[in-house]
Amino acid sequence: MVIEKLYCLLIGYGFGNFVTAYVVSRWQTGKKPTELGSGNPGTANMGAVLGKKYGILTLCGDLLKTILAILICQLLFPGLGYLAILYAGIGATLGHNFPAWQNFRGGKGVAVSVILVLLFNLKWGLISLLIALAVMLLTQNLTLPGIIILLSYTVIGFSQYNLEVGLGFAFLTLLSLFSFRHDLKALFTGHAKKVDWLKKFRRQSRTTNNKNK
């Protein structure tokens, strides 16, 4: 069992090393994503710098690599059950956040976390995403949702599953806190950027309605 879990971690880490933003950024600009915009090799930065299309492409790549890692681990180690998903997801997060080929400087793992919680259990995954969405709308902050997703699932892991699952998601929560440490500092010092998503949505709706008239 321990060896199988280790294999899942390694498989996940291998897939996680494919940081899609590097491919998209090199393809479009010839530069690393760390040299563009906020410097974060993730969906939000690629979308902000290169446009929504490339942000979505980055997101799809990060989701796909996580799905593939999880599916392979489930096929290779069916005896692990849902633990194959957990350990493959932990490995993919570590690979995405700390890719060996980029001096261990990667993204923040939000996309990986989202697909992990959904594949682990769709119902609880959707609940954690709704909690994160509510936090995002209330705080108008982009840092907290990624952390809240994993924090919510840590509570779910301890209460609905067992100690191992709870500790696994607790580890991912701590990893997320570390990855967002600079953003959290900006939040606590009052320098974090706020986005009023409801106001933005209403403005886009009015623009769309005006175009349709």
CSV table of C-alpha atoms in Angstrom, one decimal, residues 29-30 42 46-47 49 60 64 72 76 80 82 84 93 103 107 110 122 139 151-153 155 161 170 185 192 212-213:
chain,number,residue,atom,x,y,z
A,29,THR,CA,5.8,35.5,-26.8
A,30,GLY,CA,9.0,33.5,-26.7
A,42,GLY,CA,-1.1,30.3,-14.2
A,46,MET,CA,-2.0,34.2,-19.0
A,47,GLY,CA,-5.5,35.5,-19.5
A,49,VAL,CA,-1.5,39.2,-20.5
A,60,CYS,CA,-7.6,23.3,-19.9
A,64,LEU,CA,-6.1,17.7,-18.3
A,72,ILE,CA,-3.6,6.4,-14.7
A,76,LEU,CA,-2.7,1.0,-12.1
A,80,LEU,CA,-6.2,2.1,-3.4
A,82,TYR,CA,-10.2,7.0,-3.6
A,84,ALA,CA,-5.3,6.9,-5.6
A,93,THR,CA,0.0,19.8,-7.1
A,103,ASN,CA,14.1,25.4,-10.5
A,107,GLY,CA,2.2,28.0,-10.3
A,110,VAL,CA,-5.7,26.3,-8.0
A,122,LEU,CA,-18.4,15.5,-7.1
A,139,THR,CA,-14.4,39.7,0.0
A,151,LEU,CA,-9.7,24.3,3.6
A,152,SER,CA,-13.3,23.3,3.1
A,153,TYR,CA,-12.3,19.9,1.8
A,155,VAL,CA,-13.0,19.7,7.0
A,161,TYR,CA,-13.8,10.2,5.4
A,170,ALA,CA,-4.7,19.7,5.3
A,185,LYS,CA,0.6,39.6,3.0
A,192,ALA,CA,-4.6,43.5,-2.3
A,212,ASN,CA,-28.9,42.9,-28.8
A,213,LYS,CA,-31.3,45.9,-29.1
